[in-house]
Amino acid sequence: MSGTLYICSTPIGNMEDITLRALRILKEVDLIAAEDTRTAKKLLNHYQISTPVTSYHEHNEKNKAPKIIELLEEGKNVALISEAGTPGISDPGYELIRAAVDRGIKTTVVPGPSALISGLVASGLPMDRFAFEGFLPRKRSQRREILKALKGEPRTLIFYEAPHRLEETLEDMKEIFDERRAVLARELTKMYEEVLRGSL
């Protein structure tokens, strides 16, 4: 009988934002597959969890997923964690989750923190309908093409962006979306959390 793949949400900043269930699962599984083993070790050390950890990130997921699937098929239980938040949302995890589902391995989500939802709730923008676009392309022409396609979208749009690309992305948004209301959120749940609200 195969084991279970637990898709575990971890804190996005504040170490206390983890569920009791997630802590129990991280203690009980045979292995933790972590996007960033250094971040995982900090979390695990904080809660005195000694479960073995293996790296599972965007540069090794195609090779690592089959090995983890093999362990699951042998009856081992594995917890998948990203660097922060919920695995698979603009983080590695999709390949492993899809492979487990395709092989009929039990997968279960241990819900918790998500930068996407935390940012939306803190924004003050309409939350009844929204669209998550993740990271926009680095190449300006491709980014602008996507933004133009979204120009008439009435739902609240959510994007992730790297700090060093933020200014040029905002310039493109201002030009394409005009004076649409916007919110920037960073360092959510951390000491220097900042939420800026206004128009583009």
C-alpha positions as a printed NumPy array, in Angstrom:
array([[  0.   ,   0.   ,   0.   ],
       [  1.398,   3.398,  -0.985],
       [  2.079,   6.225,   1.408],
       [  0.602,   9.717,   1.408],
       [  1.965,  12.924,  -0.073],
       [  1.148,  15.769,   2.313],
       [  1.171,  19.195,   0.667],
       [  2.036,  21.337,   3.699],
       [  1.736,  25.107,   3.933],
       [  4.471,  26.788,   5.956],
       [  4.815,  30.356,   7.291],
       [  5.336,  33.174,   4.766],
       [  7.262,  35.179,   7.325],
       [  6.086,  34.952,  10.904],
       [  7.263,  31.614,  12.335],
       [  4.099,  31.342,  14.478],
       [  1.862,  31.126,  11.394],
       [  1.842,  27.348,  11.137],
       [ -0.985,  25.013,  12.033],
       [ -0.847,  22.389,  14.734],
       [ -1.701,  19.801,  12.098],
       [  1.234,  20.875,   9.899],
       [  3.601,  20.531,  12.855],
       [  2.259,  17.052,  13.623],
       [  2.555,  15.934,   9.983],
       [  6.119,  17.291,   9.68 ],
       [  7.059,  15.241,  12.771],
       [  5.323,  12.047,  11.64 ],
       [  6.273,  11.718,   7.952],
       [  9.273,   9.689,   6.803],
       [ 10.702,  12.486,   4.656],
       [ 10.239,  16.205,   3.987],
       [ 10.813,  17.402,   0.403],
       [ 11.753,  21.083,   0.724],
       [ 12.248,  23.806,  -1.869],
       [ 14.942,  25.421,   0.293],
       [ 16.57 ,  23.106,   2.83 ],
       [ 18.132,  26.03 ,   4.766],
       [ 14.732,  27.678,   5.312],
       [ 13.226,  24.276,   6.154],
       [ 15.945,  23.579,   8.737],
       [ 15.25 ,  26.924,  10.466],
       [ 11.561,  26.061,  10.742],
       [ 12.204,  22.486,  11.842],
       [ 14.843,  23.503,  14.398],
       [ 12.495,  26.158,  15.793],
       [  9.878,  23.462,  16.461],
       [ 12.396,  20.722,  17.372],
       [ 11.464,  18.491,  14.44 ],
       [ 14.143,  16.023,  13.353],
       [ 12.524,  14.464,  10.251],
       [ 14.985,  13.897,   7.371],
       [ 14.886,  16.578,   4.644],
       [ 15.681,  16.337,   0.935],
       [ 15.905,  19.207,  -1.54 ],
       [ 13.118,  19.573,  -4.079],
       [ 13.308,  22.753,  -6.183],
       [ 12.759,  24.008,  -9.726],
       [ 16.241,  22.907, -10.851],
       [ 15.914,  19.278,  -9.709],
       [ 12.171,  18.563,  -9.638],
       [ 12.073,  16.615, -12.93 ],
       [ 14.784,  14.243, -11.657],
       [ 13.721,  14.21 ,  -8.   ],
       [  9.975,  13.649,  -8.49 ],
       [ 10.363,  10.015,  -9.715],
       [ 12.564,   9.175,  -6.687],
       [  9.996,  10.627,  -4.273],
       [  7.185,   8.8  ,  -6.088],
       [  9.151,   5.573,  -5.658],
       [  9.364,   6.165,  -1.882],
       [  5.629,   6.892,  -1.739],
       [  4.884,   3.682,  -3.655],
       [  7.009,   1.79 ,  -1.109],
       [  4.628,   3.041,   1.601],
       [  6.627,   6.019,   2.87 ],
       [  4.817,   9.24 ,   3.808],
       [  6.294,  12.477,   2.418],
       [  5.582,  16.119,   3.238],
       [  6.137,  18.631,   0.443],
       [  6.974,  22.189,   1.561],
       [  7.946,  25.295,  -0.391],
       [ 10.274,  28.02 ,   0.842],
       [  7.216,  29.809,   2.236],
       [  3.455,  29.452,   1.921],
       [  1.569,  26.817,  -0.026],
       [  3.542,  24.517,  -2.374],
       [  2.722,  24.632,  -6.067],
       [  1.598,  28.275,  -6.201],
       [  4.416,  29.972,  -8.107],
       [  6.678,  27.47 ,  -6.344],
       [  7.925,  23.991,  -7.213],
       [  5.52 ,  21.196,  -6.412],
       [  3.304,  20.82 ,  -9.453],
       [  5.413,  18.054, -11.052],
       [  5.399,  15.966,  -7.885],
       [  1.72 ,  16.531,  -7.119],
       [  0.731,  15.68 , -10.699],
       [  2.914,  12.551, -10.7  ],
       [  1.387,  11.378,  -7.411],
       [ -2.152,  11.965,  -8.694],
       [ -1.351,  10.172, -11.981],
       [ -0.023,   7.14 , -10.057],
       [ -3.058,   6.988,  -7.773],
       [ -1.051,   7.952,  -4.69 ],
       [ -3.06 ,   9.609,  -1.958],
       [ -2.415,  13.351,  -1.721],
       [ -3.772,  15.566,   0.991],
       [ -3.426,  19.298,   1.566],
       [ -2.487,  20.689,   4.96 ],
       [ -3.765,  24.251,   4.453],
       [ -2.26 ,  27.365,   5.926],
       [ -0.437,  30.555,   4.95 ],
       [ -0.478,  31.85 ,   1.389],
       [  1.019,  35.168,   0.26 ],
       [ -1.601,  35.292,  -2.495],
       [ -4.576,  35.234,  -0.118],
       [ -2.894,  37.311,   2.589],
       [ -2.083,  40.052,   0.075],
       [ -5.602,  40.017,  -1.349],
       [ -7.246,  40.261,   2.065],
       [ -4.907,  43.079,   3.18 ],
       [ -5.412,  45.021,  -0.071],
       [ -8.884,  46.418,   0.526],
       [ -9.666,  45.683,  -3.147],
       [-12.747,  43.629,  -4.097],
       [-12.332,  40.003,  -3.03 ],
       [-15.517,  38.441,  -4.374],
       [-13.876,  37.694,  -7.746],
       [-10.146,  37.74 ,  -8.485],
       [ -7.599,  36.327, -10.919],
       [ -4.095,  35.24 ,  -9.952],
       [ -1.553,  35.801, -12.732],
       [  1.601,  34.825, -10.837],
       [  4.905,  36.185, -12.136],
       [  4.822,  38.131, -15.411],
       [  7.498,  37.368, -18.037],
       [ 10.87 ,  39.085, -17.62 ],
       [ 10.922,  40.155, -21.26 ],
       [  9.152,  43.507, -21.597],
       [  7.38 ,  42.754, -24.895],
       [  5.906,  39.52 , -23.51 ],
       [  4.92 ,  41.207, -20.239],
       [  3.167,  44.047, -22.081],
       [  1.34 ,  41.568, -24.321],
       [ -0.127,  39.803, -21.278],
       [ -1.052,  43.097, -19.6  ],
       [ -2.818,  44.307, -22.757],
       [ -4.844,  41.085, -22.837],
       [ -5.904,  41.77 , -19.219],
       [ -6.767,  45.453, -19.732],
       [-10.546,  44.974, -19.653],
       [-10.522,  42.356, -16.873],
       [-13.016,  43.512, -14.194],
       [-11.796,  41.145, -11.477],
       [ -9.09 ,  42.084,  -9.   ],
       [ -5.799,  40.987, -10.56 ],
       [ -3.016,  39.579,  -8.415],
       [  0.605,  39.438,  -9.569],
       [  3.883,  38.404,  -7.968],
       [  6.93 ,  40.485,  -8.9  ],
       [ 10.615,  40.56 ,  -8.001],
       [ 11.785,  43.792,  -6.309],
       [ 14.339,  44.585,  -9.035],
       [ 11.652,  44.427, -11.776],
       [  8.894,  46.203,  -9.86 ],
       [  9.459,  49.72 , -11.186],
       [  9.37 ,  48.798, -14.881],
       [  6.382,  46.481, -14.343],
       [  4.477,  49.315, -12.638],
       [  5.38 ,  51.658, -15.52 ],
       [  3.9  ,  49.166, -17.998],
       [  0.804,  48.686, -15.834],
       [  0.271,  52.432, -15.511],
       [  0.501,  52.886, -19.269],
       [ -1.774,  49.935, -20.105],
       [ -4.255,  49.926, -17.192],
       [ -4.354,  53.734, -16.838],
       [ -5.554,  54.882, -13.37 ],
       [ -6.726,  51.515, -12.061],
       [ -6.626,  51.188,  -8.247],
       [ -3.588,  49.258,  -7.1  ],
       [ -1.972,  47.918,  -3.958],
       [  1.621,  46.864,  -3.32 ],
       [  2.188,  44.417,  -0.47 ],
       [  5.571,  43.173,   0.717],
       [  7.095,  41.42 ,   3.717],
       [  3.634,  40.168,   4.72 ],
       [  3.452,  38.874,   8.311],
       [  7.025,  40.049,   8.963],
       [  8.296,  42.89 ,  11.135],
       [  8.599,  45.289,   8.178],
       [  5.278,  44.424,   6.529],
       [  4.218,  47.187,   4.155],
       [  0.996,  47.713,   2.19 ],
       [  0.793,  50.728,  -0.133],
       [ -2.611,  51.662,  -1.592],
       [ -3.53 ,  54.116,  -4.338],
       [ -3.826,  54.269,  -8.11 ],
       [ -1.214,  53.106, -10.552]])
